[in-house]
mmCIF file of C-alpha atoms in Angstrom:
data_model
loop_
_atom_site.group_PDB
_atom_site.id
_atom_site.type_symbol
_atom_site.label_atom_id
_atom_site.label_comp_id
_atom_site.label_asym_id
_atom_site.label_seq_id
_atom_site.Cartn_x
_atom_site.Cartn_y
_atom_site.Cartn_z
ATOM 1 C CA MET A 1 -23.180 -37.648 -66.900
ATOM 2 C CA LYS A 2 -19.859 -35.778 -66.694
ATOM 3 C CA VAL A 3 -21.679 -32.451 -66.993
ATOM 4 C CA PHE A 4 -24.123 -33.472 -64.251
ATOM 5 C CA ASN A 5 -21.315 -34.566 -61.915
ATOM 6 C CA ALA A 6 -19.438 -31.340 -62.547
ATOM 7 C CA HIS A 7 -22.581 -29.395 -61.702
ATOM 8 C CA LYS A 8 -22.936 -31.313 -58.419
ATOM 9 C CA ARG A 9 -19.287 -30.675 -57.527
ATOM 10 C CA ASN A 10 -19.683 -26.961 -58.219
ATOM 11 C CA ALA A 11 -22.867 -26.803 -56.166
ATOM 12 C CA LEU A 12 -21.214 -28.568 -53.239
ATOM 13 C CA ALA A 13 -18.225 -26.218 -53.423
ATOM 14 C CA LEU A 14 -20.632 -23.281 -53.256
ATOM 15 C CA CYS A 15 -22.312 -24.897 -50.220
ATOM 16 C CA PHE A 16 -18.946 -25.020 -48.452
ATOM 17 C CA ALA A 17 -18.237 -21.388 -49.191
ATOM 18 C CA LEU A 18 -21.653 -20.096 -48.143
ATOM 19 C CA THR A 19 -21.813 -22.166 -44.973
ATOM 20 C CA ALA A 20 -18.318 -21.252 -43.886
ATOM 21 C CA ALA A 21 -19.052 -17.577 -44.476
ATOM 22 C CA SER A 22 -22.207 -17.761 -42.373
ATOM 23 C CA SER A 23 -20.529 -19.550 -39.470
ATOM 24 C CA GLN A 24 -17.792 -17.107 -38.529
ATOM 25 C CA ALA A 25 -19.641 -15.885 -35.437
ATOM 26 C CA ALA A 26 -19.058 -17.851 -32.257
ATOM 27 C CA THR A 27 -21.774 -20.327 -31.424
ATOM 28 C CA SER A 28 -23.024 -21.539 -28.079
ATOM 29 C CA PRO A 29 -23.232 -24.472 -27.838
ATOM 30 C CA MET A 30 -20.380 -25.254 -30.218
ATOM 31 C CA LEU A 31 -21.197 -27.132 -33.410
ATOM 32 C CA GLY A 32 -19.787 -30.566 -34.123
ATOM 33 C CA VAL A 33 -20.463 -33.459 -36.467
ATOM 34 C CA GLN A 34 -20.592 -37.177 -35.756
ATOM 35 C CA LEU A 35 -18.187 -38.795 -38.224
ATOM 36 C CA TRP A 36 -20.538 -41.744 -38.723
ATOM 37 C CA SER A 37 -22.402 -39.273 -40.944
ATOM 38 C CA VAL A 38 -19.593 -39.541 -43.502
ATOM 39 C CA LYS A 39 -18.530 -43.095 -42.672
ATOM 40 C CA ASP A 40 -17.769 -44.080 -46.270
ATOM 41 C CA GLU A 41 -16.092 -40.840 -47.282
ATOM 42 C CA ILE A 42 -13.640 -40.795 -44.360
ATOM 43 C CA LYS A 43 -12.547 -44.329 -45.261
ATOM 44 C CA GLN A 44 -11.676 -43.090 -48.730
ATOM 45 C CA ASP A 45 -10.084 -39.792 -47.693
ATOM 46 C CA PHE A 46 -9.903 -39.231 -43.948
ATOM 47 C CA GLU A 47 -7.904 -35.999 -43.887
ATOM 48 C CA GLY A 48 -9.624 -34.503 -46.921
ATOM 49 C CA THR A 49 -13.083 -35.164 -45.509
ATOM 50 C CA LEU A 50 -12.241 -33.610 -42.137
ATOM 51 C CA ASP A 51 -10.819 -30.615 -43.948
ATOM 52 C CA LYS A 52 -14.104 -30.193 -45.822
ATOM 53 C CA LEU A 53 -16.091 -30.514 -42.599
ATOM 54 C CA ALA A 54 -13.993 -27.781 -41.029
ATOM 55 C CA LYS A 55 -14.644 -25.562 -44.046
ATOM 56 C CA LEU A 56 -18.375 -26.119 -43.561
ATOM 57 C CA GLY A 57 -18.020 -24.326 -40.234
ATOM 58 C CA PHE A 58 -17.953 -27.245 -37.814
ATOM 59 C CA GLN A 59 -15.894 -26.528 -34.721
ATOM 60 C CA GLY A 60 -15.396 -30.138 -33.713
ATOM 61 C CA VAL A 61 -15.876 -33.776 -34.613
ATOM 62 C CA GLU A 62 -17.171 -36.739 -32.669
ATOM 63 C CA PHE A 63 -15.359 -39.945 -33.533
ATOM 64 C CA ALA A 64 -16.974 -43.318 -34.220
ATOM 65 C CA GLY A 65 -14.043 -45.716 -34.468
ATOM 66 C CA GLU A 66 -12.446 -44.518 -37.711
ATOM 67 C CA PHE A 67 -9.148 -42.639 -37.460
ATOM 68 C CA GLY A 68 -7.584 -43.005 -40.893
ATOM 69 C CA LYS A 69 -3.802 -43.290 -40.756
ATOM 70 C CA TYR A 70 -3.887 -42.093 -37.137
ATOM 71 C CA LYS A 71 -5.379 -45.247 -35.592
ATOM 72 C CA ALA A 72 -2.155 -45.795 -33.636
ATOM 73 C CA ASP A 73 -1.119 -42.128 -33.494
ATOM 74 C CA PRO A 74 -3.526 -40.098 -31.343
ATOM 75 C CA ALA A 75 -0.924 -37.361 -30.843
ATOM 76 C CA GLY A 76 -0.631 -36.972 -34.604
ATOM 77 C CA LEU A 77 -4.405 -36.868 -34.939
ATOM 78 C CA ARG A 78 -4.635 -34.210 -32.242
ATOM 79 C CA ALA A 79 -2.082 -32.110 -34.123
ATOM 80 C CA PHE A 80 -4.010 -32.573 -37.373
ATOM 81 C CA LEU A 81 -7.264 -31.479 -35.735
ATOM 82 C CA ARG A 82 -5.557 -28.409 -34.313
ATOM 83 C CA LYS A 83 -4.174 -27.553 -37.740
ATOM 84 C CA LYS A 84 -7.697 -27.662 -39.177
ATOM 85 C CA GLY A 85 -9.184 -25.631 -36.317
ATOM 86 C CA LEU A 86 -11.169 -28.607 -35.035
ATOM 87 C CA GLN A 87 -11.677 -29.907 -31.514
ATOM 88 C CA CYS A 88 -12.603 -33.383 -30.334
ATOM 89 C CA ALA A 89 -16.230 -33.101 -29.260
ATOM 90 C CA GLY A 90 -16.220 -36.668 -27.964
ATOM 91 C CA ALA A 91 -16.142 -40.243 -29.200
ATOM 92 C CA HIS A 92 -18.591 -43.092 -29.545
ATOM 93 C CA THR A 93 -17.388 -46.382 -28.151
ATOM 94 C CA ARG A 94 -18.668 -49.707 -26.811
ATOM 95 C CA VAL A 95 -18.877 -51.041 -23.264
ATOM 96 C CA ASP A 96 -16.397 -53.825 -24.053
ATOM 97 C CA GLN A 97 -13.782 -51.251 -25.028
ATOM 98 C CA LEU A 98 -13.853 -50.137 -21.388
ATOM 99 C CA ASN A 99 -13.601 -53.580 -19.800
ATOM 100 C CA ALA A 100 -10.619 -54.559 -17.658
ATOM 101 C CA ALA A 101 -8.625 -55.829 -20.626
ATOM 102 C CA ASN A 102 -9.129 -52.724 -22.779
ATOM 103 C CA PHE A 103 -9.635 -49.862 -20.329
ATOM 104 C CA LYS A 104 -6.049 -48.571 -20.213
ATOM 105 C CA ALA A 105 -5.470 -48.732 -23.970
ATOM 106 C CA THR A 106 -8.790 -47.027 -24.680
ATOM 107 C CA THR A 107 -8.354 -44.230 -22.155
ATOM 108 C CA ASP A 108 -4.691 -43.670 -23.039
ATOM 109 C CA PHE A 109 -5.636 -43.239 -26.712
ATOM 110 C CA TYR A 110 -8.440 -40.775 -26.089
ATOM 111 C CA LYS A 111 -6.601 -38.763 -23.436
ATOM 112 C CA THR A 112 -3.691 -38.307 -25.829
ATOM 113 C CA LEU A 113 -6.159 -37.279 -28.513
ATOM 114 C CA GLY A 114 -7.590 -34.655 -26.174
ATOM 115 C CA CYS A 115 -10.961 -36.358 -25.880
ATOM 116 C CA ASN A 116 -12.515 -36.373 -22.412
ATOM 117 C CA ARG A 117 -16.037 -37.567 -23.299
ATOM 118 C CA LEU A 118 -16.739 -41.183 -24.190
ATOM 119 C CA ILE A 119 -20.289 -42.060 -25.236
ATOM 120 C CA ILE A 120 -21.600 -45.609 -25.422
ATOM 121 C CA ALA A 121 -23.128 -45.675 -28.892
ATOM 122 C CA MET A 122 -25.638 -48.420 -28.098
ATOM 123 C CA ASP A 123 -26.156 -51.543 -26.042
ATOM 124 C CA ASN A 124 -28.749 -54.214 -26.770
ATOM 125 C CA ARG A 125 -29.543 -54.514 -23.066
ATOM 126 C CA ALA A 126 -31.205 -51.103 -23.203
ATOM 127 C CA ALA A 127 -34.124 -52.620 -25.126
ATOM 128 C CA SER A 128 -35.549 -54.185 -21.942
ATOM 129 C CA LYS A 129 -36.210 -53.018 -18.390
ATOM 130 C CA GLU A 130 -34.096 -55.770 -16.860
ATOM 131 C CA GLY A 131 -31.264 -55.153 -19.278
ATOM 132 C CA SER A 132 -31.414 -51.398 -18.744
ATOM 133 C CA ALA A 133 -31.112 -51.860 -14.987
ATOM 134 C CA GLU A 134 -28.070 -54.086 -15.460
ATOM 135 C CA LEU A 135 -26.581 -51.644 -17.956
ATOM 136 C CA ALA A 136 -27.140 -48.654 -15.661
ATOM 137 C CA LYS A 137 -25.236 -50.421 -12.874
ATOM 138 C CA GLU A 138 -22.291 -51.166 -15.171
ATOM 139 C CA LEU A 139 -22.265 -47.668 -16.652
ATOM 140 C CA SER A 140 -22.287 -46.117 -13.184
ATOM 141 C CA ALA A 141 -19.208 -48.105 -12.201
ATOM 142 C CA LEU A 142 -17.434 -47.200 -15.437
ATOM 143 C CA SER A 143 -18.393 -43.555 -14.989
ATOM 144 C CA ALA A 144 -16.651 -43.488 -11.610
ATOM 145 C CA LYS A 145 -13.596 -45.224 -13.046
ATOM 146 C CA LEU A 146 -13.383 -42.750 -15.940
ATOM 147 C CA GLY A 147 -13.838 -39.872 -13.520
ATOM 148 C CA GLU A 148 -10.545 -40.871 -11.929
ATOM 149 C CA GLN A 149 -8.986 -40.288 -15.345
ATOM 150 C CA GLY A 150 -10.569 -36.850 -15.700
ATOM 151 C CA MET A 151 -13.041 -38.182 -18.265
ATOM 152 C CA LYS A 152 -16.820 -38.437 -18.480
ATOM 153 C CA LEU A 153 -19.023 -41.246 -19.709
ATOM 154 C CA GLY A 154 -22.370 -41.041 -21.450
ATOM 155 C CA TYR A 155 -24.952 -43.008 -23.409
ATOM 156 C CA HIS A 156 -26.608 -42.394 -26.782
ATOM 157 C CA ASN A 157 -30.173 -43.519 -27.446
ATOM 158 C CA HIS A 158 -31.922 -45.173 -30.342
ATOM 159 C CA GLU A 159 -35.642 -45.854 -30.664
ATOM 160 C CA ALA A 160 -35.861 -48.634 -28.066
ATOM 161 C CA GLU A 161 -34.815 -46.476 -25.119
ATOM 162 C CA MET A 162 -37.584 -43.951 -25.821
ATOM 163 C CA LEU A 163 -40.551 -46.307 -26.022
ATOM 164 C CA GLY A 164 -43.099 -46.426 -23.209
ATOM 165 C CA ASP A 165 -45.100 -44.078 -21.017
ATOM 166 C CA LYS A 166 -43.829 -40.684 -19.885
ATOM 167 C CA GLY A 167 -41.266 -41.095 -17.138
ATOM 168 C CA GLN A 168 -41.244 -44.882 -17.595
ATOM 169 C CA THR A 169 -39.041 -45.338 -20.657
ATOM 170 C CA ASN A 170 -35.742 -47.191 -20.541
ATOM 171 C CA TRP A 171 -34.089 -43.807 -21.071
ATOM 172 C CA ASP A 172 -35.688 -42.644 -17.819
ATOM 173 C CA LEU A 173 -34.484 -45.812 -16.106
ATOM 174 C CA LEU A 174 -30.905 -45.196 -17.277
ATOM 175 C CA ALA A 175 -31.092 -41.529 -16.310
ATOM 176 C CA ASN A 176 -32.420 -42.225 -12.818
ATOM 177 C CA ASN A 177 -29.864 -44.928 -12.072
ATOM 178 C CA THR A 178 -26.664 -43.260 -13.242
ATOM 179 C CA PRO A 179 -24.693 -40.401 -11.615
ATOM 180 C CA LYS A 180 -25.734 -36.792 -12.159
ATOM 181 C CA ASP A 181 -22.560 -36.159 -14.154
ATOM 182 C CA PHE A 182 -23.308 -39.071 -16.499
ATOM 183 C CA ILE A 183 -23.993 -37.621 -19.968
ATOM 184 C CA LEU A 184 -27.421 -38.290 -21.476
ATOM 185 C CA GLN A 185 -26.570 -37.788 -25.129
ATOM 186 C CA GLN A 186 -30.024 -37.582 -26.617
ATOM 187 C CA ASP A 187 -30.320 -38.396 -30.302
ATOM 188 C CA VAL A 188 -33.345 -36.235 -31.066
ATOM 189 C CA GLY A 189 -33.901 -37.984 -34.385
ATOM 190 C CA TRP A 190 -34.491 -41.345 -32.744
ATOM 191 C CA THR A 191 -36.602 -39.708 -30.044
ATOM 192 C CA THR A 192 -38.782 -38.173 -32.752
ATOM 193 C CA TYR A 193 -38.939 -41.503 -34.594
ATOM 194 C CA ALA A 194 -40.264 -43.093 -31.398
ATOM 195 C CA GLY A 195 -43.084 -40.531 -31.366
ATOM 196 C CA LYS A 196 -41.747 -38.574 -28.379
ATOM 197 C CA ASP A 197 -40.898 -34.916 -27.810
ATOM 198 C CA PRO A 198 -37.124 -34.445 -27.475
ATOM 199 C CA ILE A 199 -37.589 -31.168 -25.594
ATOM 200 C CA ALA A 200 -39.426 -33.010 -22.813
ATOM 201 C CA PHE A 201 -36.418 -35.262 -22.196
ATOM 202 C CA VAL A 202 -34.052 -32.269 -22.045
ATOM 203 C CA ASN A 203 -36.307 -30.588 -19.495
ATOM 204 C CA ALA A 204 -36.660 -33.784 -17.448
ATOM 205 C CA TYR A 205 -32.929 -34.015 -16.740
ATOM 206 C CA PRO A 206 -31.414 -30.535 -16.370
ATOM 207 C CA GLY A 207 -27.719 -30.204 -17.034
ATOM 208 C CA ARG A 208 -27.281 -33.725 -18.354
ATOM 209 C CA THR A 209 -27.571 -33.280 -22.122
ATOM 210 C CA VAL A 210 -23.963 -32.127 -22.288
ATOM 211 C CA THR A 211 -23.759 -33.199 -25.930
ATOM 212 C CA THR A 212 -26.836 -33.541 -28.118
ATOM 213 C CA HIS A 213 -27.280 -35.212 -31.487
ATOM 214 C CA TYR A 214 -29.260 -33.068 -33.906
ATOM 215 C CA LYS A 215 -30.694 -35.472 -36.439
ATOM 216 C CA ALA A 216 -33.711 -34.965 -38.669
ATOM 217 C CA LYS A 217 -36.093 -37.919 -38.624
ATOM 218 C CA PHE A 218 -39.833 -38.391 -38.859
ATOM 219 C CA VAL A 219 -42.279 -40.290 -36.680
ATOM 220 C CA LYS A 220 -42.172 -43.990 -37.492
ATOM 221 C CA GLY A 221 -44.475 -44.742 -40.403
ATOM 222 C CA THR A 222 -44.278 -41.233 -41.889
ATOM 223 C CA GLU A 223 -41.933 -39.837 -44.509
ATOM 224 C CA GLY A 224 -40.218 -36.593 -45.405
ATOM 225 C CA THR A 225 -36.868 -35.029 -46.206
ATOM 226 C CA SER A 226 -34.435 -35.899 -43.425
ATOM 227 C CA ILE A 227 -32.483 -32.665 -43.505
ATOM 228 C CA ILE A 228 -32.421 -30.211 -40.602
ATOM 229 C CA GLY A 229 -34.811 -27.391 -41.414
ATOM 230 C CA GLN A 230 -36.714 -29.452 -43.974
ATOM 231 C CA ASP A 231 -38.350 -31.678 -41.367
ATOM 232 C CA LYS A 232 -40.923 -31.084 -38.624
ATOM 233 C CA THR A 233 -38.676 -30.877 -35.554
ATOM 234 C CA ASP A 234 -38.976 -27.722 -33.452
ATOM 235 C CA TRP A 235 -35.283 -26.885 -33.740
ATOM 236 C CA THR A 236 -35.747 -23.406 -32.277
ATOM 237 C CA GLY A 237 -37.543 -24.711 -29.205
ATOM 238 C CA LEU A 238 -35.034 -27.525 -28.819
ATOM 239 C CA THR A 239 -32.073 -25.168 -29.063
ATOM 240 C CA LYS A 240 -33.601 -22.905 -26.424
ATOM 241 C CA ALA A 241 -34.014 -25.937 -24.169
ATOM 242 C CA VAL A 242 -30.489 -27.301 -24.594
ATOM 243 C CA ARG A 243 -29.077 -23.825 -23.955
ATOM 244 C CA SER A 244 -31.148 -22.926 -20.925
ATOM 245 C CA VAL A 245 -31.804 -26.316 -19.316
ATOM 246 C CA GLY A 246 -29.726 -29.067 -20.883
ATOM 247 C CA GLY A 247 -26.289 -27.682 -20.206
ATOM 248 C CA THR A 248 -25.348 -28.610 -23.749
ATOM 249 C CA GLU A 249 -21.785 -27.750 -24.712
ATOM 250 C CA TRP A 250 -21.874 -29.388 -28.138
ATOM 251 C CA ILE A 251 -24.659 -29.650 -30.699
ATOM 252 C CA ILE A 252 -23.542 -32.562 -32.862
ATOM 253 C CA VAL A 253 -25.080 -32.974 -36.302
ATOM 254 C CA GLU A 254 -25.581 -36.602 -37.279
ATOM 255 C CA GLN A 255 -26.770 -37.608 -40.718
ATOM 256 C CA GLU A 256 -27.812 -41.209 -41.294
ATOM 257 C CA GLU A 257 -30.128 -40.686 -44.251
ATOM 258 C CA TYR A 258 -29.094 -39.137 -47.555
ATOM 259 C CA PRO A 259 -32.258 -37.989 -49.337
ATOM 260 C CA ASN A 260 -32.838 -36.927 -52.922
ATOM 261 C CA GLY A 261 -29.740 -38.684 -54.212
ATOM 262 C CA MET A 262 -27.376 -36.553 -52.144
ATOM 263 C CA GLY A 263 -24.043 -37.900 -51.003
ATOM 264 C CA GLN A 264 -22.973 -38.140 -47.374
ATOM 265 C CA LEU A 265 -20.984 -34.910 -47.202
ATOM 266 C CA GLU A 266 -23.556 -33.098 -49.325
ATOM 267 C CA SER A 267 -26.340 -34.124 -46.926
ATOM 268 C CA VAL A 268 -24.301 -33.015 -43.911
ATOM 269 C CA ALA A 269 -23.721 -29.660 -45.621
ATOM 270 C CA ALA A 270 -27.461 -29.274 -46.192
ATOM 271 C CA SER A 271 -28.270 -30.025 -42.543
ATOM 272 C CA MET A 272 -25.553 -27.638 -41.417
ATOM 273 C CA ARG A 273 -27.104 -24.876 -43.528
ATOM 274 C CA GLY A 274 -30.504 -25.664 -42.025
ATOM 275 C CA LEU A 275 -29.097 -25.505 -38.511
ATOM 276 C CA GLN A 276 -27.245 -22.267 -39.205
ATOM 277 C CA ALA A 277 -30.495 -20.746 -40.493
ATOM 278 C CA VAL A 278 -32.198 -21.666 -37.207
ATOM 279 C CA LEU A 279 -29.358 -20.235 -35.118
ATOM 280 C CA ALA A 280 -29.224 -17.024 -37.174
ATOM 281 C CA LYS A 281 -32.791 -16.210 -36.114
ATOM 282 C CA MET A 282 -32.079 -16.731 -32.429
ATOM 283 C CA PRO A 283 -30.512 -14.258 -29.991
ATOM 284 C CA VAL A 284 -26.837 -14.875 -29.308
ATOM 285 C CA PRO A 285 -26.662 -16.317 -25.761
#
């Protein structure tokens, strides 16, 4: 077992070296990672895990509520990110963290951190038409309030928002009833899982996929290896769309499945290599 674990550690170290070497060229959009992908590892070693992510070639991180020893020290966290060559690509949050009681504390923290994009990770109301309409109204008001702080608001989908006929999904309802500068952070993995084409949603709302979650998933009821480049998603076509139509500034890798016995960081490294292979074959924009 010790020999096997040593082999895995050596292989992962080689992954870091190869990926970092292949990611020296500037990318457009920039490449980030959603820290939920390594949710267990950052609890064990926050700084060490972010250091490894930086060495994989990521240019930024998107937070999901875990800040290690910096939970009350956003200035310190900003300095740490800068030291590692990382930017804040955004943060996932909840609607209640932006209510009247929490708004100032939440925005003060993220502004000090240097984060100007807050994305609602999910809301159960988005599973129904009535709930989506109510949610869109609340998000529109919050978007205007955040705009006064120089910040932008967005929403991140799961399967429920993508179900239904073309143009009639709850995602469409949210998109059509929120401001044009409201970020539609499409999670292409969940869109795929719902049996829909993620490229179609990028094209439907030009300039609004400011940040995009690249996640490998398969249509519900089918199976495969959930690693970017080892799945069936048209990553080349999607990347062309987010560049030319979506207005995407950040491609954010999110890994929620860890196939073939791989660990969280190891799976993220594999998806990063798959993404870099796609980008290497595309013209530099």
